[in-house]
Short mmCIF file of C-alpha atoms and ligand atoms in Angstrom, two decimals:
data_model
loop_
_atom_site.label_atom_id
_atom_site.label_comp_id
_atom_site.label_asym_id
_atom_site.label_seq_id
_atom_site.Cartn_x
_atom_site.Cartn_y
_atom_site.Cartn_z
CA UNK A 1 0.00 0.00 0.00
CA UNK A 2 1.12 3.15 -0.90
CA UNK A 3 0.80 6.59 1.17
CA UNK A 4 2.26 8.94 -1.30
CA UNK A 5 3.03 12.34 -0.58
CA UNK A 6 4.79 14.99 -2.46
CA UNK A 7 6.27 17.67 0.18
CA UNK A 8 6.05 21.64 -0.89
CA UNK A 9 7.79 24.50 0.63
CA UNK A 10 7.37 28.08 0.89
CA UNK A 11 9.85 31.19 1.38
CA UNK A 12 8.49 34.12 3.10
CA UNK A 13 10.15 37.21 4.44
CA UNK A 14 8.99 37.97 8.15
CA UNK A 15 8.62 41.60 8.91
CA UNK A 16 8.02 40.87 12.23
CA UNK A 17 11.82 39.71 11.82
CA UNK A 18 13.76 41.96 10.18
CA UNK A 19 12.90 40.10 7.01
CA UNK A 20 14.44 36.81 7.79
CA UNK A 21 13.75 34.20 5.87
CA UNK A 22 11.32 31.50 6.79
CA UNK A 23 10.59 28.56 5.27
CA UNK A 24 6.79 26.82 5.59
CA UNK A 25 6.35 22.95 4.60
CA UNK A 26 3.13 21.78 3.28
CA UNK A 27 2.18 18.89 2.26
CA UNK A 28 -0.29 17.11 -0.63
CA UNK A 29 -1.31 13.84 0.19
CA UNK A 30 -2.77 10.92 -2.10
CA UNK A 31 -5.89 8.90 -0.57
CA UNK A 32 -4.03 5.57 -1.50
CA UNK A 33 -7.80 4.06 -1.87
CA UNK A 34 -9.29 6.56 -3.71
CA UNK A 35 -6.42 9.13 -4.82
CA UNK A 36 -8.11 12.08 -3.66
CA UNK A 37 -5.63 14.52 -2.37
CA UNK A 38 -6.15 15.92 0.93
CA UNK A 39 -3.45 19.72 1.69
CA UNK A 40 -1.47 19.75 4.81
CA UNK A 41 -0.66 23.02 5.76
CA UNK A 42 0.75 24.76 9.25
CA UNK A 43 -1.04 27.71 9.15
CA UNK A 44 -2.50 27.82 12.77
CA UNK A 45 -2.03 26.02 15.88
CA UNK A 46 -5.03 23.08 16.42
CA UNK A 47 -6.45 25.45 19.32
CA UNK A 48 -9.82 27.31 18.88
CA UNK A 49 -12.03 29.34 21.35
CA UNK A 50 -15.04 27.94 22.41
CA UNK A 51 -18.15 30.34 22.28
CA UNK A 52 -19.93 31.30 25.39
CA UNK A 53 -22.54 28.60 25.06
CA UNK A 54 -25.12 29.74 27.49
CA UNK A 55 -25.80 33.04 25.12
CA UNK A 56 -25.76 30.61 21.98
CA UNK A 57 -28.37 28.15 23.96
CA UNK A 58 -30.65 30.37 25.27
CA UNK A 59 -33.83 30.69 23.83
CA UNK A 60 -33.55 27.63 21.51
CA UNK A 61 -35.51 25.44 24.03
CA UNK A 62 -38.47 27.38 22.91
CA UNK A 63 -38.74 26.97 19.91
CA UNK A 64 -37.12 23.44 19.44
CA UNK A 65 -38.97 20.79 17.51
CA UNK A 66 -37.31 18.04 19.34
CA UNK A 67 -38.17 19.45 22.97
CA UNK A 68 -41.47 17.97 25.15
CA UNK A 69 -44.30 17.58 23.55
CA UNK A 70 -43.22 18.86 20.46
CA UNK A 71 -41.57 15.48 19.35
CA UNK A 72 -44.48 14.18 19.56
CA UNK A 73 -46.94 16.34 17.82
CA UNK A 74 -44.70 18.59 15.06
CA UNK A 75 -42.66 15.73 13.91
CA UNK A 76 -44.24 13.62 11.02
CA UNK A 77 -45.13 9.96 10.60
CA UNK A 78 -44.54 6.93 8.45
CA UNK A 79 -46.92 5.98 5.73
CA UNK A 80 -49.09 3.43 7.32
CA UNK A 81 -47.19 0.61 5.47
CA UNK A 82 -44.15 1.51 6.23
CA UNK A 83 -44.30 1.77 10.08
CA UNK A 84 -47.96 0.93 10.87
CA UNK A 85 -46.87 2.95 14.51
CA UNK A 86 -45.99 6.12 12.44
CA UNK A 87 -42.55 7.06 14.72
CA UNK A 88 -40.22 4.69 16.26
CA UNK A 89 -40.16 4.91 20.03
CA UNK A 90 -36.92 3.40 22.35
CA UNK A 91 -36.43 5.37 26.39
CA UNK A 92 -36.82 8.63 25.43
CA UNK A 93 -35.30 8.65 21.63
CA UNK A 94 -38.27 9.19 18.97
CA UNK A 95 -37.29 8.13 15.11
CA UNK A 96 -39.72 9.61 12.53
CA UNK A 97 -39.30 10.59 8.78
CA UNK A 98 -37.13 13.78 7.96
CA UNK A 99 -39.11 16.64 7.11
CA UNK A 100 -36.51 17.91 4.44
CA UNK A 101 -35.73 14.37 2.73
CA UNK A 102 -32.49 14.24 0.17
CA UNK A 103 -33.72 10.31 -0.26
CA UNK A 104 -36.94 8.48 -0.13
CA UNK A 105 -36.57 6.90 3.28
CA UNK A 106 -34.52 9.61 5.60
CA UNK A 107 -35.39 10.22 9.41
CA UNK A 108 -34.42 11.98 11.95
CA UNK A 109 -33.41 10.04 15.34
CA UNK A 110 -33.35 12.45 18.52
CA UNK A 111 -30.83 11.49 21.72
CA UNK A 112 -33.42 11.61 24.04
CA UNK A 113 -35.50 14.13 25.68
CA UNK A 114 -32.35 16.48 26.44
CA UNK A 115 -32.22 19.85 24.65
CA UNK A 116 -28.37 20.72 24.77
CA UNK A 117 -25.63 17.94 25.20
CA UNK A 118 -22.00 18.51 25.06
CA UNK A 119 -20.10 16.73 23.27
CA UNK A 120 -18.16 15.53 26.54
CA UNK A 121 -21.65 14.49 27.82
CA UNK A 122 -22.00 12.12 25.62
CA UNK A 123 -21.93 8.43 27.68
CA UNK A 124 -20.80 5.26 25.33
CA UNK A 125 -24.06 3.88 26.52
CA UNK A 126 -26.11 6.40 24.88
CA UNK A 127 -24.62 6.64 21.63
CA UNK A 128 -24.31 2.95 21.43
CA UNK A 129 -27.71 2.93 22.27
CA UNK A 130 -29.26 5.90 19.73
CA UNK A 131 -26.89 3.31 16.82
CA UNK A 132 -28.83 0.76 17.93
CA UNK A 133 -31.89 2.67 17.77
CA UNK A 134 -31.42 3.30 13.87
CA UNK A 135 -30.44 -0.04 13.08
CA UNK A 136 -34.17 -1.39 14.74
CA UNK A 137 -35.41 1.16 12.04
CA UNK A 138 -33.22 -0.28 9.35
CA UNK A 139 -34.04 -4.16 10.02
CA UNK A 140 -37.93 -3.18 9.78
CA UNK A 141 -37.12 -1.63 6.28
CA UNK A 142 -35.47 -4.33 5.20
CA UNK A 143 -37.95 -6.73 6.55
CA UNK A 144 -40.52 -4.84 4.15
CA UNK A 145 -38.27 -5.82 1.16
CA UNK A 146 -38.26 -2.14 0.30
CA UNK A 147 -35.45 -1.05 -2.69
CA UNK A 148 -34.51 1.56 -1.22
CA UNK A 149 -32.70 -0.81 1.45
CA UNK A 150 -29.05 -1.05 0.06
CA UNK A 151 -27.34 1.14 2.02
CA UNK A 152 -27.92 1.95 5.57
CA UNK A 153 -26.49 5.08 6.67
CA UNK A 154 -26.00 7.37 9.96
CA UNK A 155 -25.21 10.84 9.47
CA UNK A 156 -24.25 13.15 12.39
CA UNK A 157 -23.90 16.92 12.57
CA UNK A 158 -23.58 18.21 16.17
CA UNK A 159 -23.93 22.08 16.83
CA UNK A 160 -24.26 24.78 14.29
CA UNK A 161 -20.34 24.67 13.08
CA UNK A 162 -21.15 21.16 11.55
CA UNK A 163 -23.87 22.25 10.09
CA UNK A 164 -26.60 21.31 12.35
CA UNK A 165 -29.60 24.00 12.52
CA UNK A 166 -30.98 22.84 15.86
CA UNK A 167 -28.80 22.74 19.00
CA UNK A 168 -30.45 19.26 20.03
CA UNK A 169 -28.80 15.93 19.40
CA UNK A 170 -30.16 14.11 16.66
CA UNK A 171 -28.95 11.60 14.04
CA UNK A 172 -29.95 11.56 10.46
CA UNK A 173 -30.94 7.92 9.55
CA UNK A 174 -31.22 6.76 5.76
CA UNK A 175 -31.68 3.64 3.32
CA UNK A 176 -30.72 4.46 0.42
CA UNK A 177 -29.65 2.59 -3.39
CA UNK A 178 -27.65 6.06 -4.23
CA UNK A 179 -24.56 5.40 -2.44
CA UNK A 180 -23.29 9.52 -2.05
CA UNK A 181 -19.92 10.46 -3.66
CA UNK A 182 -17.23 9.76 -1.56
CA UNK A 183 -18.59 6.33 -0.51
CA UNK A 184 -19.53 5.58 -4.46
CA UNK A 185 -15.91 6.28 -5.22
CA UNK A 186 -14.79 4.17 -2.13
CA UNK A 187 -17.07 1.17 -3.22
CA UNK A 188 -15.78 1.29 -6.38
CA UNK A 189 -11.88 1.33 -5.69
CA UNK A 190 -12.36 -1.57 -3.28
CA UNK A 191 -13.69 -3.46 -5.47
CA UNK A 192 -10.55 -2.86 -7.70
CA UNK A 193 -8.14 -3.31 -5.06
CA UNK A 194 -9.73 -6.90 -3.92
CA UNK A 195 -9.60 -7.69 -7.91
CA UNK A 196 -6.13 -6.74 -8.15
CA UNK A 197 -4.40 -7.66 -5.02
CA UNK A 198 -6.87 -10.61 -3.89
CA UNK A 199 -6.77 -9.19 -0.39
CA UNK A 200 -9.01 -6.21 1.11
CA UNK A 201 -7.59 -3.00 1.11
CA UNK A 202 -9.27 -2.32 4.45
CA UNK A 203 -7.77 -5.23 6.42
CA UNK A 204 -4.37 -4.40 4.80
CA UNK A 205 -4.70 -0.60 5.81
CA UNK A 206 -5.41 -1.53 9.53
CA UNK A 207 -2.18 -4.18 9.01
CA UNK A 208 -0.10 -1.36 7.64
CA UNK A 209 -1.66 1.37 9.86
CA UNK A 210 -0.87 -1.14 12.98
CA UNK A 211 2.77 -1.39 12.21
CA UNK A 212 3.89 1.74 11.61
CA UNK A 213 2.10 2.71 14.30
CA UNK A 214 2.53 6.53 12.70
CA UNK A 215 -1.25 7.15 12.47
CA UNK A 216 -2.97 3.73 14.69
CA UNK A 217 -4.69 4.28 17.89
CA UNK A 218 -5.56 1.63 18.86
CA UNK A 219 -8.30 -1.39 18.90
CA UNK A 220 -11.52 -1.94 21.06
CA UNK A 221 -13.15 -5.01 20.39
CA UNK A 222 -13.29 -6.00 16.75
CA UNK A 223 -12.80 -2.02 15.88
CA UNK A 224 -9.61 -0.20 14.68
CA UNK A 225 -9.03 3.30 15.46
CA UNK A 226 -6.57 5.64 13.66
CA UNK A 227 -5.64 9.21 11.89
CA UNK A 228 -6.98 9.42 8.46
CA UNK A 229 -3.62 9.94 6.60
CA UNK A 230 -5.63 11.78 3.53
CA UNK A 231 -7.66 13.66 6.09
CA UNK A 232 -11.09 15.55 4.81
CA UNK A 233 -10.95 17.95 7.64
CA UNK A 234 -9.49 21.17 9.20
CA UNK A 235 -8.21 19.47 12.54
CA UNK A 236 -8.07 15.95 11.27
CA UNK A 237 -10.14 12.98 10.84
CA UNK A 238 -10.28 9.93 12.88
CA UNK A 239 -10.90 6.69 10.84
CA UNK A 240 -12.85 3.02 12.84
CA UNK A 241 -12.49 0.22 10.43
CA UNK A 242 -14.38 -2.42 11.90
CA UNK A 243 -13.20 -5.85 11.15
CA UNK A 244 -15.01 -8.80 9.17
CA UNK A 245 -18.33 -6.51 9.01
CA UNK A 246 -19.01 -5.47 5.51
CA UNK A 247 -22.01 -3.36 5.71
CA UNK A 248 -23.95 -1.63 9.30
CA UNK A 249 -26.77 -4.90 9.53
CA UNK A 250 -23.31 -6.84 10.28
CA UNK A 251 -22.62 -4.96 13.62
CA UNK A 252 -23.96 -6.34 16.35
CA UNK A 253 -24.57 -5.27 19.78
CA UNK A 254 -20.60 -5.01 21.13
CA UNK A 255 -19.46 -3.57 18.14
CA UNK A 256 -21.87 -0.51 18.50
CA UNK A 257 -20.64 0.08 21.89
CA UNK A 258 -16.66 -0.58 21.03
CA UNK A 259 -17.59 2.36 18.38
CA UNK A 260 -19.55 4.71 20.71
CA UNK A 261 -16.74 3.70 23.27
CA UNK A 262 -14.30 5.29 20.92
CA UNK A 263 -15.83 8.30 19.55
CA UNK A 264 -16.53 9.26 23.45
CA UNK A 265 -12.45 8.92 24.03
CA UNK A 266 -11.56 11.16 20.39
CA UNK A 267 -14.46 13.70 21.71
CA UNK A 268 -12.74 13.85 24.51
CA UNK A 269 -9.29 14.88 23.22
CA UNK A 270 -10.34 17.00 20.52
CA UNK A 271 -12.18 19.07 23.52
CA UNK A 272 -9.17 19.77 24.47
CA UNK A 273 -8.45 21.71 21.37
CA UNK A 274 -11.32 23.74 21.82
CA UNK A 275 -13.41 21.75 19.46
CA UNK A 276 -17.17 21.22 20.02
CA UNK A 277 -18.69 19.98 17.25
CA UNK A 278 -18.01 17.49 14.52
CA UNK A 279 -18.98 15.36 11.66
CA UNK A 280 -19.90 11.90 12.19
CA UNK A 281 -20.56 9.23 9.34
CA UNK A 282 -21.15 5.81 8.82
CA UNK A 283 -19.51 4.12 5.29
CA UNK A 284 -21.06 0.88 4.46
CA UNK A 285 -21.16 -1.54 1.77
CA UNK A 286 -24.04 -3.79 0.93
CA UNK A 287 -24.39 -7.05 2.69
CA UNK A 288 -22.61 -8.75 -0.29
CA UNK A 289 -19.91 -6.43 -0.87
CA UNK A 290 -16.97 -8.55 0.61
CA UNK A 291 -14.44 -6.35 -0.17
CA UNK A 292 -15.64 -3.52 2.00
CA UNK A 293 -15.37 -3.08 5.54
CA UNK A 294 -17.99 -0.97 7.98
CA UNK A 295 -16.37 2.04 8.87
CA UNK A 296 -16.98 5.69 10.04
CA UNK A 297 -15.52 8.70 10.01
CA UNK A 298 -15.12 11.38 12.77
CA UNK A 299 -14.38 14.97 11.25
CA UNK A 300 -13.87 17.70 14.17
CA UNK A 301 -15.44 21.32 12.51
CA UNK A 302 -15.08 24.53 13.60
CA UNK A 303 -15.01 28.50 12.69
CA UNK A 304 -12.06 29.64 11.26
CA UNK A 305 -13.40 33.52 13.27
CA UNK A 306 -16.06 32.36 15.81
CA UNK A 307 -16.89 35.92 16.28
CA UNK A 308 -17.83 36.29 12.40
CA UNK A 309 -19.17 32.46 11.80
CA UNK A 310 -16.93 31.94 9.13
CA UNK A 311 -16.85 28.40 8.32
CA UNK A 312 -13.95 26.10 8.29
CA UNK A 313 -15.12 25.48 4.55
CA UNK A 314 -14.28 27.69 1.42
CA UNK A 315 -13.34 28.08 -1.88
CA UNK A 316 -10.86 25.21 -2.01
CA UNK A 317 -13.14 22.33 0.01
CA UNK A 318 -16.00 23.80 -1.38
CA UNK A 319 -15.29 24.37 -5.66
CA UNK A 320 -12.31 22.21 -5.80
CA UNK A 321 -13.36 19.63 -3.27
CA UNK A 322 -9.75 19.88 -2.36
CA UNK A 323 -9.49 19.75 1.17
CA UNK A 324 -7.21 21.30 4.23
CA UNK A 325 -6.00 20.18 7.54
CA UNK A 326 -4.01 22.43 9.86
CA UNK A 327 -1.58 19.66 11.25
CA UNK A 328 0.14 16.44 10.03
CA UNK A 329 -1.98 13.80 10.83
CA UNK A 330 0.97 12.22 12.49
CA UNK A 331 1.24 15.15 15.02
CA UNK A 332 -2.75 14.79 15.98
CA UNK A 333 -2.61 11.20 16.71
CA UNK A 334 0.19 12.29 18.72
CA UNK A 335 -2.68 14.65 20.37
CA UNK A 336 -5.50 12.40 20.64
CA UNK A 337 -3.48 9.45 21.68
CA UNK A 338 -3.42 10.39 25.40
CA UNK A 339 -7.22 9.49 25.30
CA UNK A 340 -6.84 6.24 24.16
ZN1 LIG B 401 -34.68 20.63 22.03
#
């Protein structure tokens, strides 16, 4: 496996230093599933300010479609045949379609009757249990025989910087036979690899990942945990390959936790940073697709100026889907590693 790179350099002339020369590295790395390049540059430290979240919370409660009642009475239901019940009920988590559907089976899964969670609030037990939540929801669609269930996909955006509209929890839940770009392309070069190599990329990237030990972890339960060498976002991404488990209807009970276990140790560390929100998503093959493994990816966001909201996303990421990450991915698991 190869994780090319090719190394840049830039000359500047400080001011602030009599015009000495300086000298910035940068890198551009190659996705070596995919061949996406991912930018590595050292602009900023991986430190942001965290807002005063009290002003950004208050008054949300009133409004909030997830909150009381509300979840109960503004949120739609199922077609009849579909889920005869209308919403899916588990504690206090309520399932029920998506009122602003990009496929023809999305929903919305809330975290429970609790209006503002941290992302350090967050218990292993709860997300393991809101995972399991959604896959009751997928096995019912797939009982139905439906077409639309190929794909079986959790979404998360938590807080406004990930692009989340509502400060409560919720997951986004979806069947779909459109697998979405980056997954489509990862299917796809898979596939290749097993053809070519007769061996699964994904086992060999944990193998590789495990010995040089540059960007691994570590391992709970049947789930790997490492830096995303081509990383898709600003402060990193953290990459859980889950072994022998091709598509999300594979995991089963201890898997979800090992996973929610995990992401509860990288929020914890990236907290440090200053970083309260993130990107959470599930990549999945179909139950026949043998050379895929189950994984998901954890992408910290944040404002690049908190006080003017301007998104860790521009012109490059956005236009050029090219994308930018502040640190060498090397140097974060470096970072995050004292969590695990
Ligand atoms: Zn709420």
């Amino acid at each position: 496996m190869q994780f090319e790179r090719i190394k840049k350099e830039t000359v500047i002339l400080n001011p602030q230093k009599d015009m000495a020369e300086r000298r910035i590295p940068s890198e551009i790395r190659i996705d070596p599933l995919t061949g996406r390049t991912a930018r590595i540059c050292h602009f900023m430290e991986l430190h942001w300010e965290k807002p005063d979240f009290q002003a950004l919370i208050a008054g949300t409660e009133s409004w909030c479609p997830f909150c009381g009642e509300r979840v109960l009475t503004v949120t739609p239901c199922f077609p009849k045949d579909l889920i005869p019940e209308g919403r899916l009920r588990k504690d206090d988590m309520v399932l029920f379609p998506n009122i602003a559907p990009y496929d023809s089976l999305g929903a919305v899964a809330t975290f429970g009757a609790r209006h503002y969670l941290p992302m350090t609030d967050f218990q292993p037990e709860k997300i393991a249990s809101a995972f399991s939540f959604a896959q009751d929801f997928f096995r019912r669609i797939e009982a139905t025989g439906h077409p639309e269930s190929v794909y079986h996909l959790i979404n998360w955006n938590h807080m406004p910087p990930a692009g989340s509209s509502l400060i409560h929890p919720h997951l986004q839940v979806f069947c779909t036979s459109s697998a979405p770009n980056l997954m489509r392309q990862e299917l796809e070069a898979s596939k290749k690899y097993l053809e070519h190599h007769q061996s699964s990329f994904w086992e060999d990237l944990v193998a590789d990942e495990k010995q040089s030990n540059e960007r691994y972890l570590g391992s709970i339960g049947r789930s790997h945990w490492m830096t995303a060498f081509a990383p898709l976002g600003v402060a990193g991404d953290v990459l859980a390959v889950v072994e022998d488990a091709r598509c999300v209807l594979d995991l089963n009970n201890q898997d979800l936790m090992d996973l929610a276990t995990g992401l509860v140790k990288v929020m914890g560390e990236y907290d440090r940073m200053g970083i309260y929100s993130f990107n959470m998503n599930f990549f999945t093959g179909t139950k026949n697709d043998d050379h895929f493994r189950f994984h998901l990816l954890f992408s910290p966001r944040t404002f690049f100026n908190q006080r003017l909201g301007t998104p860790d996303i521009g012109a490059i990421r956005n236009l050029y889907n090219e994308t930018l990450c502040m640190a060498f991915p090397e140097e974060i698991n470096t970072l995050l590693k004292q969590g695990f």
